[in-house]
């Protein structure tokens, strides 16, 4: 009986051993080569959330013999241990088919697998070393490189419009006007310019008008001469130019410009400020009266800043000084001798037709009555005479701020 019992136990043990071998997980063979490494299993101490968001650093492939293809293994069934606990995580081989891919964050380093030639980005401390103050391959750092100038100003035409030119040094005078300039760039930093300016507002300052109104005094005629318009020609140089980033994605060209030129300007002087004229119980507002003091030599010097966007448009901010000679010896073409003859005829209530006056004297400016304001122009003769009674000379500096834009073509 004992031999039969041993044979029966042996027959029953064979299927159990076969079942145990089939349930055990198969281990993939390791690839040959000294540099081949197996992926490390995540540490059970780390939380599952960090395991899903981190990836190992990309490995650089080595020139080693091809690894033997991995044999697919049977799915493993987790079994409880003696304490009744289950494994917290399972290691999945990257070579196994059907393994779920972890979702990488937006700023995770990537490896150039398409052969574009771009160096791979990484968070490795060695590759993130500082080079010229900036870390290499850091996806969170943008390194901007100053580019070459894509266009040149040489040989270009520039038309500049200054809608506003405001005097900033007005002591006895105030000027506000507009200017237009044409610039031809002979070289990158040298150009020829022709410009003109019209002051649509030119009057004596409030300080000077207050002197006239309260103490019957005013500045010398030459010191308060007003500039109506001016025209000049000269040169413009660019000693300094460069570029800077504009809104992080565009480049703007800037340059410091200096200009100088000479020309001619037309001047005038205030004869009588605005007054109220009462005639037959009715009051009329008489506007200010200005007298023509002729054309004067005009010089122009200035400097400013030009900001260019693209090839065709620019903004200009400049300060210019219009220098003009001021000598007042005639008003409306009439000299001191002319005014004395006119005053004698006015006092005698005689006509001006037979007077011996100079050919430049505009007698019509001091004769007649304005039909709208009932103002008798003969009353201005004595005011004009006071301006030329003591001829004065001066050199005036009309410093103004210019703001405008230009078109290059």
Coordinates of C-alpha atoms in Angstrom, one line a residue:
X1 CA 0.0 0.0 0.0
X2 CA 2.8 2.4 0.8
X3 CA 4.3 2.4 -2.8
X4 CA 0.8 3.1 -4.3
X5 CA 0.4 6.0 -1.9
X6 CA 3.7 7.6 -3.0
X7 CA 2.9 7.3 -6.7
X8 CA -0.5 9.1 -6.1
X9 CA 1.2 12.0 -4.2
X10 CA 3.7 12.4 -7.0
X11 CA 1.0 12.5 -9.7
X12 CA -0.9 15.2 -7.7
X13 CA 2.2 17.4 -7.2
X14 CA 3.1 17.7 -10.9
X15 CA 0.1 19.8 -12.0
X16 CA 0.5 22.1 -9.0
X17 CA 4.2 22.8 -9.9
X18 CA 3.2 23.6 -13.5
X19 CA 0.4 25.9 -12.4
X20 CA 2.8 27.8 -10.1
X21 CA 5.4 28.3 -12.9
X22 CA 2.7 29.7 -15.2
X23 CA 1.4 32.2 -12.7
X24 CA 4.9 33.7 -11.9
X25 CA 5.6 37.0 -13.9
X26 CA 8.1 36.6 -16.7
X27 CA 11.2 38.9 -16.6
X28 CA 12.4 40.4 -19.9
X29 CA 16.0 39.6 -20.8
X30 CA 18.4 42.5 -20.3
X31 CA 20.0 44.0 -23.4
X32 CA 23.7 43.2 -23.9
X33 CA 26.2 46.0 -23.6
X34 CA 27.9 47.8 -20.7
X35 CA 25.9 51.0 -21.1
X36 CA 22.4 49.4 -21.2
X37 CA 20.4 50.3 -18.2
X38 CA 16.9 49.2 -17.1
X39 CA 14.4 51.9 -16.2
X40 CA 14.2 52.4 -12.5
X41 CA 10.9 51.7 -10.7
X42 CA 9.4 54.7 -8.9
X43 CA 9.9 54.8 -5.2
X44 CA 6.9 53.7 -3.2
X45 CA 7.6 56.6 -0.8
X46 CA 6.7 59.2 -3.5
X47 CA 3.1 60.1 -4.0
X48 CA 1.3 58.8 -7.2
X49 CA 0.6 62.4 -8.4
X50 CA 4.4 63.2 -8.7
X51 CA 5.0 59.9 -10.4
X52 CA 2.6 60.8 -13.1
X53 CA 4.0 64.3 -13.8
X54 CA 7.7 63.4 -13.8
X55 CA 9.7 61.7 -16.5
X56 CA 13.3 60.5 -16.5
X57 CA 15.8 62.6 -18.3
X58 CA 16.1 61.6 -22.0
X59 CA 18.8 59.1 -22.5
X60 CA 21.2 59.5 -25.4
X61 CA 21.4 56.3 -27.5
X62 CA 24.7 54.6 -27.7
X63 CA 26.2 52.7 -30.5
X64 CA 25.6 49.2 -29.0
X65 CA 24.4 46.0 -30.5
X66 CA 20.6 45.7 -30.9
X67 CA 18.8 44.3 -27.9
X68 CA 16.9 41.1 -28.2
X69 CA 13.2 41.6 -28.6
X70 CA 11.3 41.4 -25.4
X71 CA 9.1 38.4 -25.0
X72 CA 5.5 39.3 -24.0
X73 CA 4.7 38.1 -20.6
X74 CA 1.4 37.0 -19.2
X75 CA -0.5 39.5 -17.2
X76 CA 0.3 39.4 -13.5
X77 CA -2.5 39.2 -11.0
X78 CA -1.9 41.1 -7.8
X79 CA -2.1 38.9 -4.8
X80 CA -2.5 39.9 -1.2
X81 CA 0.4 39.2 1.1
X82 CA 0.2 37.9 4.6
X83 CA -0.8 41.3 6.0
X84 CA -3.6 41.7 3.4
X85 CA -2.1 44.8 1.7
X86 CA -1.7 45.3 -2.0
X87 CA 1.3 47.0 -3.9
X88 CA 1.0 50.8 -4.1
X89 CA 2.4 51.0 -7.6
X90 CA 3.5 48.8 -10.4
X91 CA 6.5 49.3 -12.7
X92 CA 5.6 49.1 -16.4
X93 CA 8.5 48.6 -18.8
X94 CA 8.7 51.2 -21.6
X95 CA 9.1 48.5 -24.2
X96 CA 5.9 46.7 -23.3
X97 CA 3.2 47.3 -25.9
X98 CA 0.0 49.0 -24.7
X99 CA 1.6 50.8 -21.7
X100 CA -0.2 54.0 -20.9
X101 CA 1.8 57.2 -21.6
X102 CA 2.1 59.7 -18.9
X103 CA 0.8 63.2 -19.7
X104 CA 3.7 65.7 -19.6
X105 CA 3.2 69.3 -18.4
X106 CA 3.5 72.2 -20.9
X107 CA 6.9 73.3 -19.7
X108 CA 8.4 69.8 -19.6
X109 CA 11.7 69.3 -21.4
X110 CA 11.4 67.6 -24.8
X111 CA 13.9 65.8 -27.0
X112 CA 14.2 66.6 -30.6
X113 CA 13.0 63.4 -32.2
X114 CA 12.1 64.8 -35.6
X115 CA 15.7 65.7 -36.6
X116 CA 15.1 69.5 -36.8
X117 CA 18.6 70.2 -35.6
X118 CA 17.5 72.1 -32.5
X119 CA 19.4 71.3 -29.4
X120 CA 17.2 69.4 -26.9
X121 CA 15.9 71.3 -23.9
X122 CA 16.5 69.9 -20.5
X123 CA 16.3 70.7 -16.8
X124 CA 19.6 68.9 -16.1
X125 CA 21.8 71.1 -13.9
X126 CA 24.9 70.6 -16.1
X127 CA 23.1 71.7 -19.3
X128 CA 21.4 74.6 -17.5
X129 CA 24.6 76.3 -16.6
X130 CA 24.9 80.0 -17.1
X131 CA 26.3 81.2 -20.5
X132 CA 26.6 85.0 -20.8
X133 CA 24.2 85.5 -17.9
X134 CA 21.4 83.2 -19.3
X135 CA 20.8 79.5 -18.7
X136 CA 21.1 77.2 -21.7
X137 CA 18.1 75.2 -22.9
X138 CA 15.7 76.7 -20.3
X139 CA 12.2 76.7 -21.8
X140 CA 11.2 79.5 -19.4
X141 CA 13.9 82.0 -20.6
X142 CA 13.8 83.9 -23.9
X143 CA 17.1 85.2 -25.1
X144 CA 16.7 88.0 -27.6
X145 CA 19.4 88.7 -30.1
X146 CA 19.9 92.2 -31.7
X147 CA 19.4 91.8 -35.4
X148 CA 21.1 93.7 -38.2
X149 CA 19.3 96.7 -39.6
X150 CA 17.1 95.4 -42.4
X151 CA 17.0 98.7 -44.3
X152 CA 19.1 101.9 -44.8
X153 CA 18.2 105.5 -45.0
X154 CA 20.7 106.3 -47.7
X155 CA 19.1 107.6 -50.9
X156 CA 15.6 107.9 -49.3
X157 CA 13.3 110.9 -49.3
X158 CA 11.6 111.9 -46.1
X159 CA 8.6 114.3 -45.8
X160 CA 8.1 115.6 -42.2
X161 CA 4.9 117.3 -40.9
X162 CA 5.0 119.1 -37.5
X163 CA 1.3 119.9 -36.7
X164 CA 2.4 121.7 -33.5
X165 CA 5.4 124.0 -32.9
X166 CA 5.1 125.8 -29.6
X167 CA 7.5 128.5 -28.4
X168 CA 9.0 127.6 -25.0
X169 CA 11.1 130.7 -24.2
X170 CA 8.5 133.4 -24.6
X171 CA 9.2 136.4 -22.4
X172 CA 7.8 139.2 -24.6
X173 CA 6.3 137.1 -27.4
X174 CA 4.2 133.9 -27.9
X175 CA 4.2 131.8 -31.0
X176 CA 2.3 128.7 -32.0
X177 CA 2.4 127.3 -35.5
X178 CA 3.0 124.4 -37.9
X179 CA 6.0 123.4 -39.9
X180 CA 6.8 121.2 -43.0
X181 CA 10.2 119.8 -43.9
X182 CA 11.7 117.8 -46.7
X183 CA 14.8 115.7 -46.1
X184 CA 16.9 113.9 -48.6
X185 CA 19.3 111.4 -47.1
X186 CA 22.6 111.5 -49.0
X187 CA 24.2 109.0 -46.6
X188 CA 23.1 107.0 -43.6
X189 CA 24.1 109.8 -41.3
X190 CA 24.0 112.9 -43.5
X191 CA 21.1 114.6 -45.2
X192 CA 19.9 117.8 -46.9
X193 CA 16.8 119.6 -45.7
X194 CA 14.4 122.3 -46.8
X195 CA 11.7 123.5 -44.4
X196 CA 9.1 126.2 -43.7
X197 CA 7.1 127.3 -40.8
X198 CA 3.9 129.4 -40.4
X199 CA 2.9 130.7 -37.0
X200 CA -0.9 131.0 -37.1
X201 CA -0.7 132.6 -33.6
X202 CA 1.9 135.3 -32.9
X203 CA 1.3 137.9 -30.3
X204 CA 3.0 139.7 -27.4
X205 CA 3.1 137.9 -24.1
X206 CA 0.7 138.6 -21.3
X207 CA 3.6 140.1 -19.4
X208 CA 4.2 142.7 -22.1
X209 CA 0.5 143.4 -22.6
X210 CA 0.1 144.0 -18.8
X211 CA 3.0 146.5 -19.0
X212 CA 1.2 148.4 -21.8
X213 CA -2.2 148.3 -20.0
X214 CA -1.1 149.3 -16.5
X215 CA 2.0 151.5 -16.8
X216 CA 1.9 152.5 -20.4
X217 CA 5.3 150.9 -21.0
X218 CA 6.4 148.0 -23.2
X219 CA 9.6 146.2 -24.3
X220 CA 11.7 147.7 -27.0
X221 CA 10.4 147.1 -30.5
X222 CA 13.3 145.0 -31.5
X223 CA 13.0 142.8 -28.4
X224 CA 9.3 142.0 -29.0
X225 CA 9.3 141.5 -32.7
X226 CA 7.0 138.7 -33.9
X227 CA 7.8 136.1 -36.5
X228 CA 4.9 135.3 -38.9
X229 CA 6.6 132.8 -41.1
X230 CA 10.0 131.5 -42.1
X231 CA 11.7 129.4 -44.7
X232 CA 15.2 127.9 -44.5
X233 CA 17.5 125.3 -46.1
X234 CA 20.4 123.4 -44.4
X235 CA 21.7 120.0 -43.4
X236 CA 20.8 117.3 -41.0
X237 CA 23.3 114.8 -39.4
X238 CA 22.7 111.7 -37.3
X239 CA 25.7 111.2 -34.9
X240 CA 23.9 108.4 -32.9
X241 CA 21.5 105.8 -34.0
X242 CA 20.4 102.3 -32.9
X243 CA 17.4 100.1 -32.1
X244 CA 15.5 98.6 -29.2
X245 CA 12.8 96.0 -28.7
X246 CA 9.2 97.3 -29.0
X247 CA 6.5 95.3 -27.3
X248 CA 8.9 92.3 -27.0
X249 CA 8.3 91.1 -30.6
X250 CA 9.2 94.2 -32.8
X251 CA 12.3 96.3 -33.3
X252 CA 12.1 100.1 -33.5
X253 CA 14.9 102.2 -35.0
X254 CA 15.9 105.4 -33.2
X255 CA 18.3 108.1 -34.0
X256 CA 19.5 111.4 -32.6
X257 CA 19.3 114.2 -35.3
X258 CA 21.1 117.6 -35.4
X259 CA 20.1 120.2 -37.9
X260 CA 21.2 123.6 -39.0
X261 CA 20.3 126.0 -41.8
X262 CA 19.7 129.6 -42.9
X263 CA 16.9 131.4 -44.6
X264 CA 14.5 134.4 -44.4
X265 CA 11.5 135.2 -42.2
X266 CA 8.7 137.8 -42.2
X267 CA 8.2 139.8 -39.0
X268 CA 5.6 142.2 -37.6
X269 CA 5.0 144.2 -34.4
X270 CA 2.1 145.1 -32.3
X271 CA 0.9 148.7 -32.8
X272 CA -2.3 148.6 -30.7
X273 CA -3.7 145.8 -28.6
X274 CA -7.4 144.9 -28.7
X275 CA -9.6 147.7 -27.5
X276 CA -13.2 148.7 -27.1
X277 CA -14.4 151.6 -29.2
X278 CA -17.5 153.5 -28.1
X279 CA -19.2 155.6 -30.8
X280 CA -22.6 157.3 -30.3
X281 CA -23.4 155.3 -27.2
X282 CA -22.6 151.9 -28.9
X283 CA -19.5 149.9 -28.0
X284 CA -17.4 148.0 -30.6
X285 CA -14.6 145.5 -30.0
X286 CA -11.6 146.5 -32.2
X287 CA -9.1 143.7 -32.8
X288 CA -5.4 144.2 -32.2
X289 CA -3.5 146.1 -34.8
X290 CA -0.1 144.8 -36.1
X291 CA 2.4 146.6 -38.3
X292 CA 4.6 145.0 -40.9
X293 CA 8.3 145.3 -40.0
X294 CA 9.7 143.6 -43.1
X295 CA 11.7 140.5 -43.9
X296 CA 14.7 139.5 -41.7
X297 CA 17.6 137.1 -41.9
X298 CA 16.7 133.8 -40.3
X299 CA 19.0 131.1 -38.9
X300 CA 17.9 127.6 -37.7
X301 CA 19.7 125.2 -35.3
X302 CA 18.1 122.2 -33.5
X303 CA 18.3 118.7 -32.4
X304 CA 15.9 115.9 -31.4
X305 CA 14.9 112.3 -31.5
X306 CA 13.5 110.3 -34.4
X307 CA 11.8 107.0 -33.8
X308 CA 11.3 104.9 -36.9
X309 CA 8.8 102.0 -37.3
X310 CA 9.5 99.8 -40.3
X311 CA 10.7 101.3 -43.5
X312 CA 8.2 104.0 -44.1
X313 CA 7.0 105.8 -40.9
X314 CA 8.7 107.7 -38.1
X315 CA 7.9 110.0 -35.3
X316 CA 10.0 113.1 -34.6
X317 CA 10.4 115.1 -31.4
X318 CA 12.7 118.1 -31.7
X319 CA 13.7 121.4 -30.2
X320 CA 14.7 124.1 -32.7
X321 CA 15.9 127.7 -32.2
X322 CA 14.9 130.2 -35.0
X323 CA 17.3 133.1 -34.8
X324 CA 16.4 136.2 -36.6
X325 CA 17.8 139.7 -36.6
X326 CA 15.5 142.5 -35.3
X327 CA 15.9 146.1 -36.3
X328 CA 12.8 148.2 -36.2
X329 CA 13.2 151.5 -38.2
X330 CA 10.0 151.2 -40.3
X331 CA 6.4 150.1 -39.7
X332 CA 4.3 149.3 -42.7
X333 CA 7.1 150.8 -44.7
X334 CA 6.8 154.2 -43.1
X335 CA 9.9 155.8 -41.5
X336 CA 10.1 158.4 -38.8
X337 CA 10.0 161.3 -41.3
X338 CA 6.9 159.8 -42.9
X339 CA 5.1 159.5 -39.6
X340 CA 5.9 163.1 -38.7
X341 CA 4.4 164.3 -42.0
X342 CA 1.3 162.1 -41.5
X343 CA 0.8 163.4 -37.9
X344 CA 1.1 167.0 -39.1
X345 CA -1.6 166.4 -41.7
X346 CA -3.8 164.6 -39.3
X347 CA -3.6 167.4 -36.7
X348 CA -4.6 169.9 -39.5
X349 CA -7.3 167.6 -40.7
X350 CA -5.8 167.5 -44.2
X351 CA -5.8 164.7 -46.7
X352 CA -2.7 162.6 -47.2
X353 CA -2.6 162.6 -51.0
X354 CA -0.3 165.6 -51.5
X355 CA 2.3 164.6 -48.8
X356 CA 5.9 163.9 -49.7
X357 CA 6.3 160.4 -48.4
X358 CA 8.7 157.6 -49.2
X359 CA 7.6 155.0 -51.8
X360 CA 7.5 152.2 -49.3
X361 CA 5.1 153.9 -46.9
X362 CA 1.6 152.3 -47.0
X363 CA -0.6 155.3 -46.3
X364 CA -3.8 153.3 -46.5
X365 CA -2.9 151.5 -43.3
X366 CA -3.2 154.8 -41.4
X367 CA -6.1 156.5 -43.2
X368 CA -9.9 155.9 -43.2
X369 CA -12.5 154.6 -40.8
X370 CA -13.4 150.9 -40.3
X371 CA -17.0 150.4 -41.3
X372 CA -17.5 147.5 -38.8
X373 CA -15.9 148.9 -35.6
X374 CA -16.1 152.7 -36.5
X375 CA -12.4 152.9 -35.7
X376 CA -10.5 155.8 -37.2
X377 CA -7.1 154.5 -38.4
X378 CA -5.5 158.0 -38.2
X379 CA -5.4 157.5 -34.4
X380 CA -2.7 154.8 -35.0
X381 CA -0.2 157.2 -36.5
X382 CA 1.1 158.4 -33.2
X383 CA 1.5 154.7 -32.0
X384 CA 3.5 153.9 -35.1
X385 CA 5.7 156.9 -34.7
X386 CA 6.6 155.9 -31.1
X387 CA 7.9 152.5 -32.4
X388 CA 10.4 154.1 -34.8
X389 CA 11.2 157.2 -32.8
X390 CA 14.1 155.4 -31.2
X391 CA 15.3 152.7 -33.7
X392 CA 16.4 149.5 -31.8
X393 CA 18.3 146.4 -32.8
X394 CA 18.4 142.9 -31.3
X395 CA 18.9 139.2 -32.1
X396 CA 15.9 137.1 -31.1
X397 CA 15.9 133.4 -30.2
X398 CA 12.6 131.7 -30.9
X399 CA 13.0 128.3 -29.2
X400 CA 10.2 126.0 -29.9
X401 CA 9.2 122.4 -29.3
X402 CA 8.3 120.4 -32.5
X403 CA 6.2 117.3 -32.5
X404 CA 5.4 115.5 -35.8
X405 CA 5.6 112.5 -38.0
X406 CA 7.3 111.6 -41.3
X407 CA 6.9 109.4 -44.3
X408 CA 10.0 107.8 -46.0
X409 CA 9.9 106.8 -49.6

